[in-house]
Coordinates of C-alpha atoms in Angstrom, one line a residue:
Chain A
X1 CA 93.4 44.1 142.9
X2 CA 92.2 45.4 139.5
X3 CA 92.8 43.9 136.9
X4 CA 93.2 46.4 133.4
X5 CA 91.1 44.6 130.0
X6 CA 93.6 46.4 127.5
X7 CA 92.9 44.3 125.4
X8 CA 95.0 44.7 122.1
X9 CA 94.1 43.0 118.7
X10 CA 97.7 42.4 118.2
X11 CA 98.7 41.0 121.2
X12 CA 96.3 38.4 122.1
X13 CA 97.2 34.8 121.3
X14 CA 96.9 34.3 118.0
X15 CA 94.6 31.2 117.8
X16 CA 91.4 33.9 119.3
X17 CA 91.7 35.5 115.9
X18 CA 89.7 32.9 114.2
X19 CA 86.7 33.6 116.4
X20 CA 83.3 35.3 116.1
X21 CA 84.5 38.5 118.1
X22 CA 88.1 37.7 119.5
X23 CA 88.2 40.6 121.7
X24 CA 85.6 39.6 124.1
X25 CA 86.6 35.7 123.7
X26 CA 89.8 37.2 125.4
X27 CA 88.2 38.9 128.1
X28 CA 85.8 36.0 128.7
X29 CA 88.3 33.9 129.5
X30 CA 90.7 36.1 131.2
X31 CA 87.7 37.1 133.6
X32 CA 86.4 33.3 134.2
X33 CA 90.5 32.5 135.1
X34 CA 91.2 35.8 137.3
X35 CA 87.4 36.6 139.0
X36 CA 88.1 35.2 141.9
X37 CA 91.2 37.5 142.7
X38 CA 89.9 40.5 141.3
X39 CA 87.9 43.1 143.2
X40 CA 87.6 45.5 140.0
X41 CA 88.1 45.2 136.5
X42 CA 88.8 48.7 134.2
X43 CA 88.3 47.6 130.4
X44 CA 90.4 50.6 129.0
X45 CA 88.3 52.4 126.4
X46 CA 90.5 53.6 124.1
X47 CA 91.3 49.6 123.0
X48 CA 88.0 49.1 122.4
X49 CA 87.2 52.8 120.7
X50 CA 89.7 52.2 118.1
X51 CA 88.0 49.2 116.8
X52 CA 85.0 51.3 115.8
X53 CA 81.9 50.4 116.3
X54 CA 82.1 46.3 116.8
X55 CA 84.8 47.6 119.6
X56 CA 82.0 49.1 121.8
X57 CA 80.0 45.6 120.7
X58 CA 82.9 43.9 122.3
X59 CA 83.0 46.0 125.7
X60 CA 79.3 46.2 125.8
X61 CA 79.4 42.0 126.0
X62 CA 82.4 42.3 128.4
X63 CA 80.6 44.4 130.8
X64 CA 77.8 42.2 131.0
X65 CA 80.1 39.1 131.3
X66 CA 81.8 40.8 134.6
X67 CA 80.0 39.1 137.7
X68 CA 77.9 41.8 139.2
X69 CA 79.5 41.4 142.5
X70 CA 83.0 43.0 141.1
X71 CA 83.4 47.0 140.9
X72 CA 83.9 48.0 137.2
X73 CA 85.7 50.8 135.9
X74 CA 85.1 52.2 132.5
X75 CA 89.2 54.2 132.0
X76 CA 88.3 56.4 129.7
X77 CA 89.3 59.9 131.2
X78 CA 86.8 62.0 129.9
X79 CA 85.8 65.6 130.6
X80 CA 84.2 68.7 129.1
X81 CA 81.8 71.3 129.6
X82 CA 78.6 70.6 131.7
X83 CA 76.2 70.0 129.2
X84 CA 78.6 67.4 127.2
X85 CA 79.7 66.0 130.9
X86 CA 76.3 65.3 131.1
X87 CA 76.7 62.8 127.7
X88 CA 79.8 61.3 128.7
X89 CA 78.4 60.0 131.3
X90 CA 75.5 58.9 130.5
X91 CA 77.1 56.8 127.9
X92 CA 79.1 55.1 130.7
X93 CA 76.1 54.8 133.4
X94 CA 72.7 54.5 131.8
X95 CA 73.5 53.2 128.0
X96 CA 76.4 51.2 129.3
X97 CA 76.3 50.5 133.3
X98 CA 79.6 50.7 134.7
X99 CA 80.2 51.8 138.4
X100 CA 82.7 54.2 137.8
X101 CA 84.8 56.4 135.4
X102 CA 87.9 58.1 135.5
X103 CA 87.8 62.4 134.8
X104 CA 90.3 64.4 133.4
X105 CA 90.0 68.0 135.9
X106 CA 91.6 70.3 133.4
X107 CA 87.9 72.1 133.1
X108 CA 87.2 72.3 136.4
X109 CA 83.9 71.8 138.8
X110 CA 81.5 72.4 135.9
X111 CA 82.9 69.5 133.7
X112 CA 83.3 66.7 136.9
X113 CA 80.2 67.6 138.8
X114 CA 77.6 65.9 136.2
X115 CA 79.2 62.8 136.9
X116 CA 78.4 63.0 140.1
X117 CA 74.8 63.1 139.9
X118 CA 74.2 59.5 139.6
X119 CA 73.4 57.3 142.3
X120 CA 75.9 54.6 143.4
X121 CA 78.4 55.8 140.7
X122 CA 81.6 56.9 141.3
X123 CA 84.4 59.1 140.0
X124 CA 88.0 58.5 139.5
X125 CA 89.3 62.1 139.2
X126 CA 93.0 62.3 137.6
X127 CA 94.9 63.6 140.5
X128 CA 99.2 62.3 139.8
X129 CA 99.4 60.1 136.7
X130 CA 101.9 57.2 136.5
X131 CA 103.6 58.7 133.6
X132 CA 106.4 60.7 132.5
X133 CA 104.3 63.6 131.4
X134 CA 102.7 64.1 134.8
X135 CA 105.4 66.0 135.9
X136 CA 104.5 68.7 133.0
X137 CA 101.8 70.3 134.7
X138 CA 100.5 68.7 137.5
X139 CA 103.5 69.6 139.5
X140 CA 103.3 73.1 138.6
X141 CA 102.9 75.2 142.7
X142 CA 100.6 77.6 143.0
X143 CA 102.4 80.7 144.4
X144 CA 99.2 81.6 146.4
X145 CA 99.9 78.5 149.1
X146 CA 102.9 76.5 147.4
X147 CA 100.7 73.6 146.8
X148 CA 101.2 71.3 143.0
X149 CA 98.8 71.9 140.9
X150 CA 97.7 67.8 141.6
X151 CA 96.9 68.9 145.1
X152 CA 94.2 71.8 144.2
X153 CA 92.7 68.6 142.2
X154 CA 92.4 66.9 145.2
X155 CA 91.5 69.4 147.8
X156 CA 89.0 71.6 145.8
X157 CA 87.6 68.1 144.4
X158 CA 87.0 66.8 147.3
X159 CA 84.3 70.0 148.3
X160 CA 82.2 68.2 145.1
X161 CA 81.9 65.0 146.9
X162 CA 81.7 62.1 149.0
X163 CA 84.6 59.7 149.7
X164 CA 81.6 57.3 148.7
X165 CA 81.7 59.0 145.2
X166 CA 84.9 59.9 144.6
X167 CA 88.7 58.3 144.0
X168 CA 91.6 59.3 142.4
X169 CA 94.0 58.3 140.4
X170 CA 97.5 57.8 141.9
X171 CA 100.5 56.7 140.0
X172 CA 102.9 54.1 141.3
X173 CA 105.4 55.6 139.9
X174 CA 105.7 58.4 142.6
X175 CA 105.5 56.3 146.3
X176 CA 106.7 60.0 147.6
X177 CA 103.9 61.5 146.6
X178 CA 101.5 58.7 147.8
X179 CA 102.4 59.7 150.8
X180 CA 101.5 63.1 151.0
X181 CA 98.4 62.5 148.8
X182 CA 97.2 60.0 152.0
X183 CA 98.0 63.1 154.3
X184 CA 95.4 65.6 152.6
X185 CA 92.7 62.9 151.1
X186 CA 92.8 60.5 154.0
X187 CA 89.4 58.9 153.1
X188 CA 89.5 58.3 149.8
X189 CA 90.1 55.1 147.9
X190 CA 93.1 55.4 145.0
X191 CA 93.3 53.5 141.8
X192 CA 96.8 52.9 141.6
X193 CA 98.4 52.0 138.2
X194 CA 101.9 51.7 137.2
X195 CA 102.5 48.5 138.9
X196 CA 104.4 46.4 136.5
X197 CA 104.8 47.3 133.0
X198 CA 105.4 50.9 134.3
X199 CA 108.2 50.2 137.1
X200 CA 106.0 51.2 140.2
X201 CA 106.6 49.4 143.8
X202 CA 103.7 47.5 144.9
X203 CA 105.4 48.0 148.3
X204 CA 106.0 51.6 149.0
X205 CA 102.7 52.4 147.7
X206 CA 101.5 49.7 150.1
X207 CA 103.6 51.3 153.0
X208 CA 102.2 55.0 151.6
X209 CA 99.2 54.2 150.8
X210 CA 97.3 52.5 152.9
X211 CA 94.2 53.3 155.1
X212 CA 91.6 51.9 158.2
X213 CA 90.0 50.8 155.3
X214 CA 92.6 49.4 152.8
X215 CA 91.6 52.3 150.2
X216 CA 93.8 51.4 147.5
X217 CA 92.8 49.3 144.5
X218 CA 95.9 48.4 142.6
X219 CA 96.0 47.8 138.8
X220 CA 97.8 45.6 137.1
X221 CA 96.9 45.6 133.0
X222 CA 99.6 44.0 130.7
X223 CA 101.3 42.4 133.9
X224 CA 98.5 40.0 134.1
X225 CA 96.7 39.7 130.8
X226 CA 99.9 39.0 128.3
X227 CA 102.0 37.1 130.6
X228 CA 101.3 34.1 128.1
X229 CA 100.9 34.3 124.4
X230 CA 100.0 30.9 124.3
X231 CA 96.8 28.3 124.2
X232 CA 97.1 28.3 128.2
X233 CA 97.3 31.9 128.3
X234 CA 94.4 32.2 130.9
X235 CA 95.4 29.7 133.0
X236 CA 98.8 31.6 133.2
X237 CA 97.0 35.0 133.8
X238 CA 95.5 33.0 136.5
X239 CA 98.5 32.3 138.2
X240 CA 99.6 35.6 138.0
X241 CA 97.0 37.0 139.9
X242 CA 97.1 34.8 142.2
X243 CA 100.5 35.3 143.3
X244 CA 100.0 39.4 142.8
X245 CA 97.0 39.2 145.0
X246 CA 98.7 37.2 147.7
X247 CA 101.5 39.5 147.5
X248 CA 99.1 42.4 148.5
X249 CA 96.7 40.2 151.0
X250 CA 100.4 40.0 152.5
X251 CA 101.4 44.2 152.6
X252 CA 98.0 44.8 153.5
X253 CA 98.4 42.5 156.6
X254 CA 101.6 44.0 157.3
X255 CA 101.0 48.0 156.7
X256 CA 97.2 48.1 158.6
Chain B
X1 CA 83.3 79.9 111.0
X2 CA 83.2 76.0 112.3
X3 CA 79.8 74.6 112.3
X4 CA 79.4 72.2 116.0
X5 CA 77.8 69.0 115.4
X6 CA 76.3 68.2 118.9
X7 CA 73.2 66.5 117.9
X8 CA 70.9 65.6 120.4
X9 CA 67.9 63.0 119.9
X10 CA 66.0 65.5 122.6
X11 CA 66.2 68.5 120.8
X12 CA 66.4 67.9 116.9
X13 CA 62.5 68.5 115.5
X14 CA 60.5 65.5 116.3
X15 CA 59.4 64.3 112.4
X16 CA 63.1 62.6 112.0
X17 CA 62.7 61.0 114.5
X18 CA 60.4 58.3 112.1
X19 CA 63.6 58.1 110.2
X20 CA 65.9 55.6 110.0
X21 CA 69.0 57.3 111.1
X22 CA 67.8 60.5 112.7
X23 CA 71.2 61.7 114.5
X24 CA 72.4 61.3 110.3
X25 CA 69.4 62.5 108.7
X26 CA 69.4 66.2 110.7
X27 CA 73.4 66.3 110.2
X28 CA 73.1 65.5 106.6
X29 CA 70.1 68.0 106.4
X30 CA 72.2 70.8 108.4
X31 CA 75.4 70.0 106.2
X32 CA 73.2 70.5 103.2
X33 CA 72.0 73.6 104.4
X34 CA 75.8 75.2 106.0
X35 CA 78.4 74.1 103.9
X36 CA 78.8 77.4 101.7
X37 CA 79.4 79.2 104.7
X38 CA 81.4 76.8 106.7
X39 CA 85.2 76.1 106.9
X40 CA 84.7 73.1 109.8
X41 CA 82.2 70.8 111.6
X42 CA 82.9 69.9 114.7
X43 CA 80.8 66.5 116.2
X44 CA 81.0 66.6 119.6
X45 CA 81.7 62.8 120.3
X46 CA 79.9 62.6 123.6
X47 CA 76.6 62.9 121.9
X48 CA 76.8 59.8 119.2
X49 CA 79.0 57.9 122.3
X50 CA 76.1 58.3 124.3
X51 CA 74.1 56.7 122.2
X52 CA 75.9 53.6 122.0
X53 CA 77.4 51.3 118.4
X54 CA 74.5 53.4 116.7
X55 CA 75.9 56.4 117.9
X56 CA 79.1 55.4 116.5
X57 CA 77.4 54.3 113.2
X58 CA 75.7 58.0 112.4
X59 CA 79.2 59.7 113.3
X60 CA 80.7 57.4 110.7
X61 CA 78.0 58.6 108.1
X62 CA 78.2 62.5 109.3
X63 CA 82.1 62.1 108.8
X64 CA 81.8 60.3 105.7
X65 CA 79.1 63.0 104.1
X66 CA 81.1 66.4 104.7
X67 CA 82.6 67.7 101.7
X68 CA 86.3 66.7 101.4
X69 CA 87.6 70.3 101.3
X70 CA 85.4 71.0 104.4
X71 CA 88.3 70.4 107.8
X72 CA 87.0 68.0 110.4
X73 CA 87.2 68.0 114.1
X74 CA 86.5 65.4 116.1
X75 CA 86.0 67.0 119.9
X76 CA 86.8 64.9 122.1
X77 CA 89.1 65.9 124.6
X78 CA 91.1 62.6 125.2
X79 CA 94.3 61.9 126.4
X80 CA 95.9 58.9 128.2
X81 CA 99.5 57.6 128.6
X82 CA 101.7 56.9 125.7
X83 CA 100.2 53.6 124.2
X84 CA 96.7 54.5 125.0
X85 CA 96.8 58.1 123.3
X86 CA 98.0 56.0 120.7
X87 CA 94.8 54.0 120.1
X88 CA 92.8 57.3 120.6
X89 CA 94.8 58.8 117.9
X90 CA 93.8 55.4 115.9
X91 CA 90.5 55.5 116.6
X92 CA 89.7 59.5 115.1
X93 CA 93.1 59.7 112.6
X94 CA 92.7 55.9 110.7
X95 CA 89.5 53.9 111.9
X96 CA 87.3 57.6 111.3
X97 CA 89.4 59.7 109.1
X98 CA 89.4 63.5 111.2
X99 CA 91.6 66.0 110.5
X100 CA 91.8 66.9 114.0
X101 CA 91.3 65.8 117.5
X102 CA 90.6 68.2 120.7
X103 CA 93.4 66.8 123.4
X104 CA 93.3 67.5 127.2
X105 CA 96.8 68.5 128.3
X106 CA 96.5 67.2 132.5
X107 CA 98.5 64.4 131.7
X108 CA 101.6 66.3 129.9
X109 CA 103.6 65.6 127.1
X110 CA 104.0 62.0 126.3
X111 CA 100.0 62.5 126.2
X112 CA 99.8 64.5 124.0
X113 CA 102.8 63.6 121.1
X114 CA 101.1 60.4 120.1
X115 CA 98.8 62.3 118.3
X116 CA 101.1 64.7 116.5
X117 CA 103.0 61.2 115.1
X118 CA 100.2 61.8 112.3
X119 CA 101.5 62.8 108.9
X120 CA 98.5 65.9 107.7
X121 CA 96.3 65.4 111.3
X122 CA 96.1 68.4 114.1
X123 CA 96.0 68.6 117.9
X124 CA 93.6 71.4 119.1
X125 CA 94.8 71.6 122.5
X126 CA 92.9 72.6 125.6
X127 CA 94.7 76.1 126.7
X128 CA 91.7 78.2 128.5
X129 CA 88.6 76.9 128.1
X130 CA 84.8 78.5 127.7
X131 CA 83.3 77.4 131.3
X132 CA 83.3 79.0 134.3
X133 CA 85.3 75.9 135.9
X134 CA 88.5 76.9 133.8
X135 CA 89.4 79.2 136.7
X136 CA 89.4 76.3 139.3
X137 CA 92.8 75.1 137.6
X138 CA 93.5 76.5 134.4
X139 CA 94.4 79.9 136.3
X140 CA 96.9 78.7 139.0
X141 CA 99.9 80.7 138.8
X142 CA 103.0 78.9 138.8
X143 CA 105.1 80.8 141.6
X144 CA 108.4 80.3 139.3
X145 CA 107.4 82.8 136.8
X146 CA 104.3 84.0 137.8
X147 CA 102.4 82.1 134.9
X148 CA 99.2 80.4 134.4
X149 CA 98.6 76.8 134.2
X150 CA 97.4 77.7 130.3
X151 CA 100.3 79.7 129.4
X152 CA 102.1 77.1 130.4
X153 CA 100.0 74.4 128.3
X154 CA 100.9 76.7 125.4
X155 CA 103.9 77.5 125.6
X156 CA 105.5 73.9 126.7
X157 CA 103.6 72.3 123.8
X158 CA 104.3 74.9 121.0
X159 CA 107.9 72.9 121.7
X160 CA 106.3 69.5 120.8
X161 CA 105.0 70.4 117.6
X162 CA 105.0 72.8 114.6
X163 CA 102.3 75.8 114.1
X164 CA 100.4 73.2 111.0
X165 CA 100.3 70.9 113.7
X166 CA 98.8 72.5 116.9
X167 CA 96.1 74.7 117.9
X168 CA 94.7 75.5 120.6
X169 CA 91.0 75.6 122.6
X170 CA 90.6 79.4 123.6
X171 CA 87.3 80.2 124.8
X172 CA 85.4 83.5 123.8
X173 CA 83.8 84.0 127.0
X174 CA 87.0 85.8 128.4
X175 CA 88.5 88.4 125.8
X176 CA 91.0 89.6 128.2
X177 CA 92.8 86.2 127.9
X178 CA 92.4 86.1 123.8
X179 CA 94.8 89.1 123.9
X180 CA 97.7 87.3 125.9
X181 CA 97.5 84.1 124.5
X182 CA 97.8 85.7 120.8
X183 CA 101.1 87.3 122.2
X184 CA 102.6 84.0 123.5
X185 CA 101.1 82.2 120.7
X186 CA 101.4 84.3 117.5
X187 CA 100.9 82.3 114.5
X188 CA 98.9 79.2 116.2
X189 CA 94.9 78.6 115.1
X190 CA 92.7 79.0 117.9
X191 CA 89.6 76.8 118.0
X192 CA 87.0 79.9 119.8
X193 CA 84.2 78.0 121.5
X194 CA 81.8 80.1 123.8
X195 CA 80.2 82.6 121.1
X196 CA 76.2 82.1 121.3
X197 CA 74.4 80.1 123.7
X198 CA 77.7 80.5 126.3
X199 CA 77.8 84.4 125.9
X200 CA 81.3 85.4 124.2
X201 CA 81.7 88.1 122.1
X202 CA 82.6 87.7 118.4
X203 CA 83.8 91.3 117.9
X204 CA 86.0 91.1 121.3
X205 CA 87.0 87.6 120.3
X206 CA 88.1 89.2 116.6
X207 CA 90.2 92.2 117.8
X208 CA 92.2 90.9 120.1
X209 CA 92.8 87.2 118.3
X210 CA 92.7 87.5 114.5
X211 CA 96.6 87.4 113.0
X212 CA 97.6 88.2 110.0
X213 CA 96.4 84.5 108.5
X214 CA 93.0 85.0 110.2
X215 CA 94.3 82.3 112.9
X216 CA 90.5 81.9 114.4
X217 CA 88.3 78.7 113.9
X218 CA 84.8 80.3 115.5
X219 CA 82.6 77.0 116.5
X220 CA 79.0 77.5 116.5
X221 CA 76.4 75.0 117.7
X222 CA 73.5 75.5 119.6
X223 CA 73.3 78.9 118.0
X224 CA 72.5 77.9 114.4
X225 CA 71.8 74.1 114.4
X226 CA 68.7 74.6 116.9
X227 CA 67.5 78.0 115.4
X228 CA 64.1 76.3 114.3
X229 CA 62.6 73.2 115.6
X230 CA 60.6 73.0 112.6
X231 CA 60.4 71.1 109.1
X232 CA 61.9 74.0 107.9
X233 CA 65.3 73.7 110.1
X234 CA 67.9 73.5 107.6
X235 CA 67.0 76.5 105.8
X236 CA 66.9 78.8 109.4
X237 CA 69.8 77.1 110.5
X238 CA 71.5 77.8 107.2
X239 CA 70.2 81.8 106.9
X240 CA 71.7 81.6 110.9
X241 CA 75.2 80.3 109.3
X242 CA 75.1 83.0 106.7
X243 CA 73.7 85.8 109.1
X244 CA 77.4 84.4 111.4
X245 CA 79.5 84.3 108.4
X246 CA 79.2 87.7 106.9
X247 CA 79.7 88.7 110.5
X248 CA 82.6 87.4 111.0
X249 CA 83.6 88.8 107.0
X250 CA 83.3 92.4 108.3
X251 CA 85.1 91.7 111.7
X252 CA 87.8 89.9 109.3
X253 CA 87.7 93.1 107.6
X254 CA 88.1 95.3 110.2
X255 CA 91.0 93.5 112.6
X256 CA 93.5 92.7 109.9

């Protein structure tokens, strides 16, 4: 399980306000009460981007408070030509040292590929989105072979890089195509959101989505961090993913 | 013409560097020096992101030292679900004040309309970009109408939002695709990277995409704020901007 740090000045309990930097006293605690059901956490840039400045403070400290032993994802779906690529992500690996980012592919091999040239880092290329919108373009078939656009992501992707370097992002909110996506990226791990909040089965991506290996990481964001507004609210977030991650210790005994 | 921010610690001359701010002091230097000839600046985020809060901090200056009747750009290609777009949209329309954000359109429409909810604020959306990746996916053709992914992109979003709302990224380094896109998009701005250090041609880009309101934003970066690596930069870079501008006077001249 990953756990999403969207972490929203306006919906945190109230009493963090009054601290020094009640963004990351949010995270601290969330982290201390879920860390040992979490496999990955994916602070969600924009949250932190739209605080200016003393928002990067805040994820900068987070980072550093995540036990080294968890995979962290920096969700921040960047992607432009090579050179500026290049920035991107060295703002996420060397300035900041996250294990991973997720890509937009609109700009193709020359905008993904200088992510790749870190060691031990990984990309989470945008493949079928959990949203609504995905079904704008990503859908779109190619009249060449009758493949969705989402599947030239995958398969051309895929040339780029190792399944030790490369996910992709697969929306809950489609189990059909979870299927299909296994079929033609067999290897690959998924980052799955739109469990919870979004409506997404935690079973049928299970059923879907599952490999040899388990290669699926399942997000849950606001499902986890807000289900208490109160004083306890950690200890709640605790409980929470405790039962989600028993719940997939459960399909992942039953679907491998 | 749009002047492109992308200052880089490695390559401005090395006596700012003793300065306190040197990512500032060179843009501040370089405004100085452009803004008679200049309708735009365009900071490419990645470059002050990569350098971290600081970063952050000199981007906040730059923005805060153009000239008010000088239009702003931040370019930074985001886009996200719904509530996240949102917060990117916070972070470059209220927390920085642009007048316009670069948008990546993979993720489709309820991506992109959280930035249009701005009252005075542009989308300059992705259509066919400058690299040579853009013909990995931007080129599929959609085998219901025989159209590429970037028509598409254009035409579904000129539905979300009006023509003093939208623009769109057209890259000069492919003038056969200027002259299409100005057909399905008549009265849209386009944003023209790719002139310069990437190749395109400024007279191929004018004839086939100036409209009757001019309707091109021509970004220069490399090509004018690197001219000299000398104490003498501004002035170069600002005989380079003029050198550009009365270029693009007489090609103004000549296509409409």
């Amino acid at each position: 399980m990953c756990v999403g740090l969207d972490t929203d000045l306006d919906k945190i309990p109230r009493h963090l306000l009054d601290s020094e930097d009640p963004v990351f006293e949010f995270n601290r605690q969330i982290i201390d009460a879920t860390h040992e059901y979490a496999v990955a956490y994916k602070p969600n840039i924009a949250f932190y981007e739209a605080l200016g400045p003393r928002g990067w403070e805040s994820l900068a400290k987070t980072l550093e408070y995540i036990p080294k032993n968890i995979f962290t994802i920096a969700d921040a779906k960047r992607g432009d030509i090579g050179n500026t690529s290049k920035l991107y992500a060295k703002a996420f690996f060397e300035t900041m040292d996250f294990d991973s980012i997720t890509v937009a592919p609109y700009m193709g091999e020359d905008s993904v590929k200088p992510f790749l040239e870190f060691d031990n880092k990984w990309v989470i290329l945008l493949a079928h989105t959990s949203n609504v919108g995905s079904a704008d373009f990503q859908l779109i078939i190619d009249e060449r072979d009758h493949r969705p656009l989402y599947e030239h992501v995958i398969i051309k992707s895929r040339e780029w890089a190792t399944t030790d370097q490369l996910m992709f992002v697969v929306g809950a909110t489609r189990a059909d195509k979870v299927e299909r996506i296994r079929e033609i990226a067999p290897e690959n791990f998924f980052l799955v959101p739109g469990v919870g909040a979004q409506g997404g089965s935690l079973e049928e991506v299970s059923k879907y989505g599952l490999n040899s290996e388990c290669g699926l990481l399942v997000n849950s964001s606001r499902g986890i961090i807000y289900v208490s507004q109160h004083e306890n609210f950690a200890k709640e977030a605790s409980k929470e993913a405790a039962k989600i991650q028993q719940e997939m210790a459960r399909l992942l005994d039953q679907y491998t």
